[in-house]
XYZ file of C-alpha atoms in Angstrom:
728
model
C -47.943 -4.816 4.377
C -48.061 -6.466 7.767
C -47.780 -9.921 6.227
C -44.597 -11.774 7.004
C -43.298 -11.614 3.459
C -43.396 -7.827 3.315
C -40.638 -7.526 5.896
C -41.628 -3.925 6.658
C -42.665 -4.316 10.295
C -41.469 -6.276 13.270
C -43.962 -8.638 14.936
C -43.811 -6.516 18.091
C -44.882 -3.349 16.240
C -48.559 -2.488 16.838
C -50.733 -2.978 13.791
C -51.474 0.196 11.897
C -54.956 0.859 10.423
C -55.117 -0.382 6.858
C -56.467 1.925 4.149
C -59.298 0.798 1.946
C -58.244 -1.622 -0.721
C -55.192 -2.877 1.192
C -56.418 -6.447 1.167
C -56.551 -6.496 -2.595
C -53.177 -4.785 -2.761
C -51.666 -7.356 -0.401
C -53.090 -10.090 -2.582
C -51.512 -8.407 -5.579
C -48.153 -8.250 -3.760
C -48.263 -11.905 -2.843
C -49.056 -12.833 -6.409
C -46.223 -10.713 -7.766
C -43.815 -11.915 -5.069
C -43.825 -15.469 -6.329
C -43.540 -14.707 -10.023
C -40.520 -15.328 -12.175
C -40.234 -14.922 -15.945
C -41.848 -17.747 -17.801
C -44.049 -18.948 -14.957
C -47.598 -19.595 -16.072
C -48.970 -18.405 -12.756
C -47.914 -18.051 -9.136
C -48.252 -21.275 -7.243
C -50.948 -19.949 -4.871
C -53.148 -18.153 -7.450
C -55.465 -20.180 -9.754
C -55.311 -19.387 -13.462
C -58.789 -17.876 -13.688
C -58.063 -15.586 -10.738
C -54.739 -14.431 -12.211
C -56.348 -12.587 -15.051
C -58.820 -10.824 -12.764
C -55.873 -9.967 -10.529
C -53.843 -8.718 -13.477
C -56.754 -6.508 -14.474
C -57.094 -5.085 -10.973
C -53.387 -4.285 -10.846
C -53.520 -2.790 -14.318
C -56.461 -0.642 -13.327
C -54.831 0.565 -10.109
C -51.438 1.406 -11.609
C -53.095 2.811 -14.703
C -55.059 5.237 -12.571
C -51.887 6.309 -10.782
C -50.335 7.169 -14.139
C -53.553 8.816 -15.341
C -53.705 6.290 -18.213
C -56.921 4.978 -19.761
C -57.613 1.469 -18.462
C -58.089 -1.464 -20.809
C -61.621 -2.678 -21.152
C -62.322 -5.422 -18.694
C -63.918 -7.382 -21.527
C -60.720 -7.412 -23.620
C -59.433 -10.618 -25.124
C -57.394 -11.486 -22.085
C -60.187 -11.070 -19.549
C -63.456 -11.748 -21.335
C -63.494 -15.444 -20.453
C -64.201 -14.755 -16.785
C -65.781 -11.297 -16.715
C -69.212 -12.702 -15.963
C -67.954 -15.194 -13.414
C -65.870 -12.629 -11.529
C -66.638 -9.002 -10.912
C -63.746 -7.339 -9.047
C -64.273 -3.660 -8.407
C -62.065 -1.488 -6.236
C -63.741 1.162 -4.105
C -63.697 4.587 -5.699
C -61.890 6.083 -2.750
C -59.106 3.508 -3.058
C -55.784 5.214 -3.687
C -53.496 4.228 -6.572
C -51.365 1.187 -5.884
C -48.306 3.289 -5.086
C -50.263 5.472 -2.696
C -51.374 2.411 -0.775
C -47.788 2.149 0.396
C -47.443 5.847 1.158
C -48.300 5.964 4.842
C -45.747 3.260 5.560
C -43.071 3.717 2.911
C -42.914 7.495 2.827
C -41.343 7.862 6.302
C -38.749 5.261 5.354
C -37.958 6.956 2.045
C -37.822 10.389 3.651
C -35.511 9.118 6.356
C -33.134 7.523 3.846
C -33.191 10.617 1.617
C -32.476 12.858 4.596
C -29.574 10.632 5.582
C -28.297 10.808 2.019
C -28.507 14.630 2.144
C -26.364 14.527 5.259
C -23.772 12.520 3.293
C -23.901 9.807 5.929
C -22.154 7.476 3.484
C -18.955 9.395 4.230
C -19.080 7.644 7.610
C -19.091 4.292 5.811
C -22.827 3.809 6.403
C -24.376 2.550 3.186
C -27.994 3.391 2.306
C -30.550 1.338 0.360
C -30.548 2.645 -3.196
C -31.944 1.735 -6.609
C -29.045 2.184 -9.008
C -29.904 2.395 -12.712
C -27.178 1.050 -15.005
C -27.040 0.102 -18.646
C -24.966 0.195 -21.758
C -25.027 3.361 -23.809
C -28.205 3.660 -25.931
C -29.904 0.851 -23.997
C -32.906 3.106 -23.298
C -32.186 4.139 -19.693
C -33.467 7.666 -20.187
C -36.686 6.423 -21.806
C -37.422 4.119 -18.875
C -36.855 6.869 -16.316
C -38.924 9.327 -18.339
C -41.783 6.839 -18.392
C -41.635 6.360 -14.624
C -41.566 10.084 -13.901
C -43.504 11.327 -16.951
C -41.068 14.179 -17.530
C -38.488 14.785 -20.230
C -34.851 14.060 -19.435
C -31.809 15.027 -21.518
C -31.486 12.905 -24.637
C -29.183 12.726 -27.618
C -26.278 10.844 -29.123
C -23.464 9.630 -26.878
C -23.566 9.879 -23.103
C -26.619 11.844 -21.961
C -26.126 11.226 -18.232
C -22.671 12.570 -17.356
C -23.043 12.725 -13.563
C -24.867 10.506 -11.049
C -28.467 11.776 -11.184
C -30.295 11.117 -7.918
C -34.032 11.127 -8.677
C -36.298 11.439 -5.658
C -39.903 10.806 -6.606
C -42.711 11.775 -4.220
C -46.316 10.861 -4.965
C -48.260 13.908 -3.847
C -51.710 15.075 -5.090
C -50.544 18.582 -5.962
C -52.328 20.868 -8.449
C -48.989 21.473 -10.170
C -45.865 19.282 -10.052
C -42.911 20.641 -8.077
C -39.413 20.007 -9.466
C -36.197 21.061 -7.738
C -32.540 20.509 -8.661
C -29.862 20.399 -5.955
C -26.118 20.441 -6.639
C -23.002 22.016 -5.180
C -25.042 23.580 -2.383
C -27.436 25.217 -4.838
C -31.199 24.776 -5.058
C -32.740 25.484 -8.485
C -36.492 25.332 -9.045
C -37.743 24.240 -12.449
C -40.826 22.751 -14.123
C -41.737 19.916 -16.449
C -41.190 22.041 -19.543
C -37.709 23.247 -18.638
C -36.379 20.413 -16.485
C -34.346 18.859 -19.304
C -32.497 22.109 -20.008
C -32.031 22.732 -16.302
C -30.414 19.302 -15.895
C -28.107 20.008 -18.847
C -27.017 23.356 -17.382
C -26.403 21.804 -13.949
C -24.454 18.942 -15.528
C -22.290 21.408 -17.480
C -21.556 23.259 -14.253
C -20.552 20.032 -12.498
C -18.742 18.119 -15.251
C -17.820 20.890 -17.682
C -19.461 21.984 -20.914
C -17.967 19.221 -23.036
C -18.521 15.449 -22.903
C -16.560 14.531 -19.803
C -18.120 12.913 -16.746
C -17.948 13.536 -12.988
C -18.737 11.564 -9.848
C -20.274 14.637 -8.155
C -24.020 13.873 -7.906
C -26.929 15.978 -9.087
C -30.262 15.586 -7.249
C -33.671 15.972 -8.916
C -36.660 16.058 -6.556
C -40.047 15.486 -8.165
C -43.280 15.939 -6.233
C -46.094 14.925 -8.496
C -49.372 13.081 -8.461
C -49.065 9.476 -9.625
C -45.308 8.975 -9.581
C -44.021 5.974 -7.620
C -42.447 6.745 -4.261
C -38.857 5.933 -5.177
C -35.329 7.191 -4.973
C -33.178 6.126 -7.911
C -29.656 6.976 -9.022
C -29.152 7.106 -12.764
C -25.510 6.562 -13.740
C -23.709 7.330 -17.011
C -24.259 4.770 -19.754
C -21.376 2.398 -20.335
C -19.267 3.381 -23.341
C -16.033 1.698 -24.386
C -15.065 3.991 -27.290
C -14.421 7.657 -26.461
C -15.898 10.201 -28.831
C -14.539 13.643 -29.604
C -14.221 15.654 -26.421
C -14.051 12.635 -24.118
C -10.908 11.390 -22.354
C -9.284 8.189 -23.567
C -10.073 6.473 -20.270
C -13.791 7.274 -20.374
C -14.687 3.603 -19.880
C -12.528 3.330 -16.767
C -14.073 6.503 -15.333
C -17.611 5.260 -15.941
C -16.814 1.811 -14.588
C -15.342 3.308 -11.405
C -18.502 5.348 -10.753
C -20.797 2.394 -11.456
C -18.842 -0.028 -9.258
C -18.809 2.505 -6.430
C -22.622 2.643 -6.439
C -23.518 -1.005 -7.137
C -20.944 -2.711 -4.893
C -22.638 -2.069 -1.498
C -24.965 -4.894 -0.519
C -27.663 -2.307 0.189
C -27.880 -1.300 -3.509
C -30.633 -2.655 -5.763
C -29.394 -2.780 -9.361
C -31.884 -1.861 -12.083
C -30.148 -3.181 -15.177
C -31.543 -1.677 -18.384
C -31.166 -4.038 -21.360
C -32.146 -3.475 -24.967
C -34.218 -6.235 -26.540
C -32.189 -5.735 -29.720
C -28.954 -7.122 -28.234
C -27.725 -10.401 -26.817
C -28.037 -10.057 -23.034
C -24.919 -12.160 -22.443
C -22.769 -9.547 -24.210
C -23.968 -6.569 -22.165
C -21.243 -4.911 -20.119
C -23.770 -3.823 -17.493
C -24.688 -7.488 -16.901
C -21.033 -8.368 -16.431
C -20.591 -5.610 -13.864
C -23.757 -6.608 -12.004
C -22.694 -10.238 -11.770
C -19.315 -9.192 -10.358
C -20.918 -7.618 -7.272
C -24.252 -9.470 -7.006
C -22.983 -13.023 -6.796
C -26.064 -14.187 -4.903
C -28.261 -12.689 -7.679
C -30.821 -11.374 -5.201
C -30.550 -7.641 -5.842
C -30.631 -7.257 -9.624
C -33.826 -6.486 -11.573
C -33.668 -6.235 -15.379
C -35.894 -3.996 -17.481
C -35.971 -4.848 -21.182
C -36.515 -1.839 -23.435
C -37.384 -1.599 -27.145
C -39.552 -4.716 -26.934
C -41.480 -3.609 -30.009
C -38.261 -3.390 -32.066
C -37.147 -6.977 -31.439
C -40.144 -9.108 -30.427
C -38.754 -12.278 -31.982
C -37.307 -14.528 -29.318
C -37.892 -12.079 -26.456
C -40.105 -14.549 -24.626
C -37.333 -17.145 -24.797
C -34.765 -14.591 -23.599
C -36.629 -13.653 -20.454
C -37.766 -17.216 -19.822
C -34.395 -18.928 -20.282
C -32.627 -16.249 -18.209
C -29.157 -17.149 -19.458
C -27.611 -14.302 -17.440
C -29.209 -15.226 -14.089
C -31.192 -12.112 -13.191
C -32.245 -12.837 -9.622
C -35.241 -10.484 -9.336
C -36.517 -11.219 -12.829
C -37.369 -9.149 -15.897
C -39.906 -6.487 -16.803
C -40.402 -5.781 -20.525
C -41.451 -2.291 -21.587
C -42.070 -0.288 -24.728
C -40.207 2.975 -25.235
C -42.069 6.172 -25.987
C -41.857 6.921 -29.710
C -41.621 10.331 -31.334
C -44.045 12.946 -30.036
C -46.235 10.532 -28.127
C -47.478 11.809 -24.829
C -46.753 9.630 -21.802
C -50.432 8.728 -21.556
C -50.493 7.723 -25.224
C -47.286 5.735 -24.794
C -48.796 3.723 -21.938
C -51.931 2.981 -23.981
C -49.809 1.826 -26.907
C -47.665 -0.252 -24.553
C -50.723 -1.981 -23.125
C -52.066 -2.686 -26.614
C -48.694 -4.010 -27.764
C -48.376 -6.612 -25.013
C -52.068 -7.424 -25.309
C -52.318 -7.946 -29.059
C -48.889 -8.664 -30.497
C -48.729 -12.326 -31.571
C -45.396 -12.908 -29.849
C -45.287 -10.320 -27.061
C -48.778 -11.207 -25.834
C -47.382 -14.580 -24.738
C -45.122 -12.938 -22.153
C -46.506 -13.138 -18.640
C -48.637 -10.067 -17.874
C -46.956 -9.689 -14.510
C -43.664 -8.956 -16.273
C -44.675 -6.335 -18.845
C -45.369 -2.627 -18.774
C -44.056 0.469 -17.040
C -46.813 0.303 -14.372
C -45.676 -3.195 -13.388
C -42.053 -1.987 -13.351
C -43.046 0.893 -11.074
C -44.815 -1.421 -8.655
C -41.928 -3.887 -8.623
C -39.473 -1.086 -7.870
C -41.657 0.271 -5.071
C -41.942 -3.180 -3.495
C -38.240 -4.000 -3.839
C -37.145 -0.597 -2.603
C -39.456 -0.675 0.402
C -38.341 -4.127 1.429
C -34.684 -3.196 0.983
C -35.124 -0.153 3.196
C -37.042 -2.094 5.840
C -34.459 -4.873 5.787
C -31.457 -2.568 6.094
C -32.810 0.214 8.278
C -32.253 -1.538 11.651
C -28.584 -2.068 10.783
C -28.305 1.550 9.614
C -29.821 2.884 12.836
C -27.583 0.605 14.900
C -24.504 1.691 12.962
C -25.372 5.366 13.453
C -25.624 4.891 17.222
C -22.461 2.797 17.453
C -20.407 5.285 15.440
C -21.823 8.181 17.429
C -20.852 6.508 20.711
C -17.381 5.699 19.404
C -16.761 9.277 18.304
C -18.088 10.714 21.567
C -15.772 8.368 23.471
C -12.845 9.377 21.283
C -13.599 13.053 21.845
C -13.592 12.460 25.601
C -10.160 10.887 25.289
C -8.889 13.970 23.513
C -6.868 16.389 25.657
C -8.819 19.098 27.338
C -8.225 22.482 25.794
C -6.531 24.486 28.556
C -6.923 28.162 29.285
C -4.681 28.751 32.332
C -1.239 27.828 33.619
C -2.744 26.030 36.585
C -4.685 23.732 34.240
C -1.542 23.194 32.190
C 0.500 22.336 35.276
C -2.158 19.880 36.452
C -2.179 18.102 33.098
C 1.623 18.148 33.015
C 1.876 16.421 36.383
C -0.782 13.906 35.318
C 1.324 13.021 32.276
C 4.405 12.484 34.446
C 2.431 10.462 36.998
C 0.853 8.175 34.429
C 4.174 7.698 32.626
C 5.921 6.825 35.894
C 3.260 4.266 36.737
C 3.605 2.649 33.320
C 7.387 2.466 33.746
C 6.972 0.883 37.178
C 4.687 -1.744 35.705
C 6.864 -2.751 32.779
C 10.397 -2.125 34.119
C 10.068 -3.034 37.790
C 7.010 -5.238 38.306
C 7.185 -7.173 35.062
C 3.593 -6.384 34.021
C 2.640 -5.883 30.400
C -1.133 -5.399 30.397
C -0.797 -2.138 28.467
C 0.993 -3.824 25.540
C 0.250 -7.569 25.673
C 1.229 -8.119 22.036
C 4.291 -5.851 21.953
C 7.098 -8.103 23.149
C 9.592 -5.252 23.176
C 7.597 -3.763 26.064
C 7.780 -6.946 28.169
C 10.811 -5.429 29.834
C 11.735 -7.785 32.667
C 11.686 -10.757 30.304
C 13.857 -8.905 27.780
C 16.311 -7.823 30.507
C 16.659 -11.414 31.744
C 17.326 -12.543 28.185
C 20.055 -9.917 27.832
C 21.620 -10.949 31.153
C 21.730 -14.573 30.023
C 23.357 -13.544 26.770
C 25.888 -11.464 28.716
C 26.731 -14.427 30.956
C 27.144 -16.727 27.965
C 29.428 -14.206 26.269
C 31.630 -13.938 29.383
C 31.981 -17.693 29.810
C 32.542 -18.367 26.115
C 35.242 -15.714 25.777
C 37.010 -16.709 28.989
C 36.970 -20.444 28.376
C 38.391 -20.548 24.892
C 40.164 -23.890 24.355
C 41.330 -24.973 27.841
C 43.573 -27.730 26.485
C 45.459 -25.474 24.097
C 48.929 -24.431 25.388
C 48.027 -25.952 28.727
C 50.202 -24.462 31.578
C 52.434 -22.570 29.125
C 51.183 -19.133 30.191
C 51.630 -20.013 33.855
C 55.157 -21.336 33.203
C 56.183 -18.143 31.360
C 54.856 -15.987 34.193
C 56.641 -18.075 36.819
C 59.859 -17.813 34.823
C 59.591 -14.009 35.077
C 58.636 -13.989 38.784
C 61.139 -16.442 40.202
C 61.161 -16.804 43.942
C 62.024 -19.467 46.474
C 61.778 -23.000 45.163
C 58.423 -24.670 45.709
C 56.885 -21.379 46.930
C 54.031 -19.996 44.849
C 54.583 -16.281 44.264
C 51.296 -14.271 44.553
C 52.528 -11.919 41.863
C 52.326 -14.683 39.275
C 48.688 -15.368 40.146
C 47.763 -11.651 39.883
C 49.499 -11.326 36.514
C 47.507 -14.236 35.117
C 44.325 -12.832 36.685
C 44.853 -9.389 35.109
C 45.428 -10.932 31.713
C 42.183 -12.893 32.000
C 40.216 -9.858 33.199
C 41.593 -7.716 30.375
C 40.404 -10.378 27.936
C 36.788 -9.908 28.941
C 36.826 -6.266 30.149
C 34.989 -4.890 27.090
C 32.040 -7.268 27.489
C 30.561 -5.751 30.695
C 30.909 -2.225 29.304
C 29.222 -3.142 26.025
C 26.462 -4.908 27.919
C 25.770 -1.897 30.147
C 25.495 0.337 27.086
C 23.196 -2.187 25.379
C 20.870 -2.336 28.376
C 20.561 1.431 28.640
C 19.945 1.768 24.921
C 17.024 -0.633 25.343
C 15.741 1.190 28.432
C 15.968 4.453 26.501
C 13.681 3.057 23.778
C 11.173 1.972 26.403
C 11.232 5.261 28.319
C 10.878 7.370 25.180
C 8.060 5.147 23.924
C 6.165 5.459 27.213
C 6.557 9.197 27.564
C 5.588 9.756 23.919
C 2.500 7.607 24.402
C 1.324 9.515 27.463
C 2.032 12.913 25.891
C 0.585 11.972 22.497
C -2.087 14.659 22.740
C 0.488 17.385 23.460
C 2.783 17.328 20.472
C 4.056 20.796 21.305
C 5.788 19.318 24.373
C 6.990 16.042 22.920
C 10.298 17.417 21.695
C 11.047 18.555 25.260
C 9.948 15.199 26.677
C 12.090 13.344 24.166
C 15.119 15.539 24.913
C 14.643 15.023 28.651
C 14.448 11.256 28.115
C 17.645 11.199 26.067
C 19.489 13.333 28.613
C 18.312 11.173 31.507
C 19.380 7.911 29.876
C 22.725 9.406 28.867
C 23.412 10.258 32.525
C 22.347 6.821 33.719
C 24.444 5.138 31.044
C 27.558 7.130 32.022
C 27.079 6.161 35.655
C 26.735 2.489 34.795
C 29.732 2.458 32.489
C 31.861 4.149 35.156
C 30.638 1.658 37.723
C 31.437 -1.284 35.431
C 34.937 0.055 34.799
C 35.500 0.257 38.563
C 34.318 -3.321 39.006
C 36.682 -4.496 36.289
C 39.568 -2.592 37.885
C 38.762 -4.120 41.280
C 38.938 -7.610 39.793
C 42.345 -6.796 38.386
C 43.758 -5.362 41.602
C 42.865 -8.007 44.121
C 42.080 -11.669 44.434
C 39.587 -12.344 47.130
C 36.565 -14.538 47.751
C 34.929 -16.133 50.743
C 32.899 -18.424 48.572
C 33.428 -22.003 49.766
C 32.994 -23.277 46.249
C 36.434 -21.918 45.450
C 38.153 -24.241 47.890
C 35.963 -27.158 46.938
C 36.703 -26.780 43.220
C 40.423 -26.136 43.808
C 40.780 -29.269 45.932
C 39.057 -31.412 43.309
C 41.342 -30.106 40.617
C 44.492 -30.480 42.761
C 43.595 -34.102 43.458
C 44.731 -34.857 39.896
C 48.189 -33.309 40.379
C 50.001 -36.523 41.362
C 48.729 -38.594 38.464
C 49.353 -35.737 36.057
C 52.952 -35.176 37.176
C 53.671 -38.891 37.006
C 52.239 -39.164 33.492
C 54.304 -36.205 32.288
C 57.636 -36.819 34.037
C 57.839 -40.450 35.182
C 56.024 -42.440 32.504
C 58.689 -44.359 30.568
C 56.419 -44.478 27.491
C 56.544 -40.684 27.311
C 52.981 -40.186 26.010
C 52.384 -37.039 23.936
C 48.901 -36.486 25.342
C 47.447 -36.870 28.803
C 43.761 -36.801 29.696
C 42.861 -34.421 32.514
C 39.353 -34.088 33.921
C 37.868 -30.667 33.225
C 40.330 -29.963 30.411
C 40.213 -32.978 28.113
C 43.322 -34.298 26.323
C 46.291 -31.956 26.534
C 49.648 -31.806 24.800
C 52.431 -32.493 27.348
C 55.646 -32.819 25.290
C 56.547 -29.131 25.749
C 55.886 -29.368 29.478
C 58.746 -31.860 29.949
C 61.165 -29.001 29.237
C 60.164 -27.255 32.508
C 60.196 -29.914 35.206
C 61.369 -27.508 37.899
C 58.347 -25.146 37.637
C 55.767 -27.656 36.430
C 54.401 -28.290 39.916
C 53.952 -24.550 40.619
C 52.433 -23.927 37.207
C 49.852 -26.674 37.794
C 48.958 -25.107 41.152
C 48.529 -21.631 39.617
C 46.375 -23.080 36.837
C 44.050 -24.899 39.183
C 43.753 -21.926 41.552
C 42.926 -19.642 38.597
C 40.401 -22.117 37.178
C 38.516 -22.301 40.486
C 38.763 -18.555 41.143
C 37.751 -17.548 37.600
C 34.338 -19.130 38.056
C 33.817 -16.849 41.045
C 34.951 -13.782 39.062
C 32.573 -14.450 36.169
C 29.648 -15.120 38.468
C 30.440 -11.951 40.385
C 30.468 -9.887 37.198
C 27.038 -11.222 36.238
C 25.400 -10.983 39.662
C 26.725 -7.527 40.446
C 25.681 -6.278 37.033
C 22.124 -7.533 37.561
C 21.881 -5.908 40.986
C 23.372 -2.658 39.757
C 21.005 -2.400 36.781
C 17.932 -3.151 38.867
C 18.909 -0.480 41.384
C 19.705 2.044 38.641
C 16.435 1.460 36.816
C 14.532 1.755 40.074
C 16.212 5.104 40.772
C 15.473 6.232 37.249
C 11.757 5.518 37.569
C 11.170 6.666 41.128
C 13.491 9.685 41.354
C 15.402 10.749 38.283
C 12.605 10.571 35.703
C 10.323 13.190 37.203
C 13.175 15.495 38.190
C 14.742 15.455 34.724
C 11.485 16.208 32.908
C 10.451 18.952 35.319
C 13.891 20.578 35.003
C 13.680 20.387 31.225
C 10.193 21.898 31.000
C 10.642 24.498 33.724
C 14.055 25.498 32.476
C 12.907 25.920 28.892
C 11.528 29.284 27.890
C 7.749 29.048 28.070
C 7.799 25.266 28.431
C 4.547 24.819 30.311
C 2.938 27.743 28.514
C 3.275 25.845 25.247
C 0.624 23.433 26.515
C -1.927 26.213 26.138
C -1.296 26.262 22.396
C -3.044 23.245 20.881
C -1.014 21.616 18.138
C -2.396 21.800 14.561
C -2.792 18.022 14.362
C -4.772 17.827 17.608
C -6.864 20.814 16.594
C -7.626 19.213 13.219
C -8.477 15.909 14.875
C -10.801 17.595 17.369
C -12.533 19.473 14.565
C -12.926 16.287 12.520
C -14.416 14.354 15.440
C -16.805 17.204 16.266
C -18.006 17.271 12.652
C -18.565 13.523 12.749
C -20.511 13.800 15.991
C -22.607 16.638 14.578
C -23.336 14.602 11.448
C -24.233 11.448 13.373
C -26.394 13.384 15.843
C -28.311 14.883 12.921
C -28.671 11.393 11.463
C -30.027 10.162 14.791
C -32.497 13.055 14.845
C -33.601 12.150 11.318
C -34.421 8.641 12.479
C -36.291 9.943 15.522
C -38.182 12.633 13.603
C -39.453 10.061 11.124
C -40.747 7.840 13.906
C -38.305 5.012 13.264
C -36.848 4.694 16.773
C -38.670 1.400 17.229
C -36.283 -0.140 14.687
C -33.812 -0.241 17.544
C -36.045 -2.674 19.420
């Protein structure tokens, strides 16, 4: 077992003392390991040694089943009986028992983990799953392995997953126990079949329906292989009376659930009387075992269809990765001992079946193959299972620590309450004021400073687009109409005319700043509510109050901003002032074109209909010739307004940015805490509600505690069975 191919022990594990006969058993394992159906002999074992080896295996497994051993001088062995004399020591245990000291702790550990229902934590366990089409002989194979009677009859005999735990123990009387639905029922070899039927009826109903609730049969008996197998309902496509119409779908669902995990070894039971390629169980196996390294086929009813069986198992048209074992079913009232003798004679003397490789025939060989495969599967998967148990335990412990502490006093509640406010304020400072987004790197909505800058740019674009319009359209006509209504001294520019034009322009864009302020605060409201909900996630009983406080706070801030914006708009309407030197610079540049413009409109003898003016493009001038006496003043008003309007728009953007930054800063540093404290303290029993844990949090805490309890028990199972070194 310590050889490299066994895979049971790590190189760093100290060597364990080997029982007598282990060398011969290891040799037997190595011989069996290399065999495949149809091979004449394993590559490393000479032909004349194979038959001696086959005899030694037959003798060992025969003893474990209490079966008479074939005469060493039989037709298969007589050629070399004088040349070789292989005798096992009398004290040598049966071939299954030679694994016991090493395999039994592994099997017990896996069975204990299965009892804990560790698979509910998505930790899969190594399992031998027995599948086959209806009437393929599944029950006969399992009966032969265990040497006890199982339910038989027409139709589906196995209606629930039957977990069979076999323990080789030299007891004076076998011990059989059924476990289901929290019950433990003792039985014996005589009554076990009826006991299984009664338990099945209790689980799946008294008719012919099936259930996915498992039934466990524990067998402690001398000579049985140390195995845990799960027998599943036989595959049936046509429902019989008393079965649902979707019986096939129900069976298929159960089978796929058990054979899909990579840890499952599939024992596919095939009848020699059918074409293997048509078997539904083969199709299901191939769907999940694409690498073909976890399916072993056992061929039943070999005596009923011997013709061509050798070719079937040799050609392997269905790609069975772990090979075939051919067996003979027990017939009539044969005892299990008699059945094994007849099986040995059949494969020894039958003209066709005797040609099948001796390492692939007989229930004893099947038992040994299953023990080897199961042991290696457990050894291969156990380190990952142990690691997964520890990882999931650590994750659940960490999650429990993150859960809110269950509070018992108002002082504890107040402390937690202030911690929630403090952590929420710090998060808001990071994302709204400092532009950090470490808490939500992938949530762009929470990258607040970037989103606010984007909104400001959009606001600026909207202002400039709305104000600009088409500057060449009706050029100077508005200014002329205003001057006509505000006549004063000739060649003197009345200030009233400028203010009228200014008010009209401001009114044209007055809704944009207000809409923008509302948009910004709507966005800030989403952020604030999201943050406070995140930090109070464990206290759902307070979240409605937190949400209400957030809405109220943002509503107040929004009203203040809208009022401030309306004042700014009114100020722009009431007065025209700037000390920005750009105003004079731009106005002078524009006025420099006045002479050429007036000449083109009034003095050009060609009377052009359009004149090109820098900053405005081509403008229609025919209408302007009707107002020569105010044209000069109108041009001056237009150029002054054009230069001043740039200042107004920039002022609306800059002031808005400064105002919003100041308002958000006040919200985070002052208003936020005050509003929430007022809401909670003012509400009847606001803080006291923190003492009452919400149903969802209570359920979550209970669920995590159950997981931790389960995983801790699983960890104890591993430790109690001496498997801690698998973590190395």
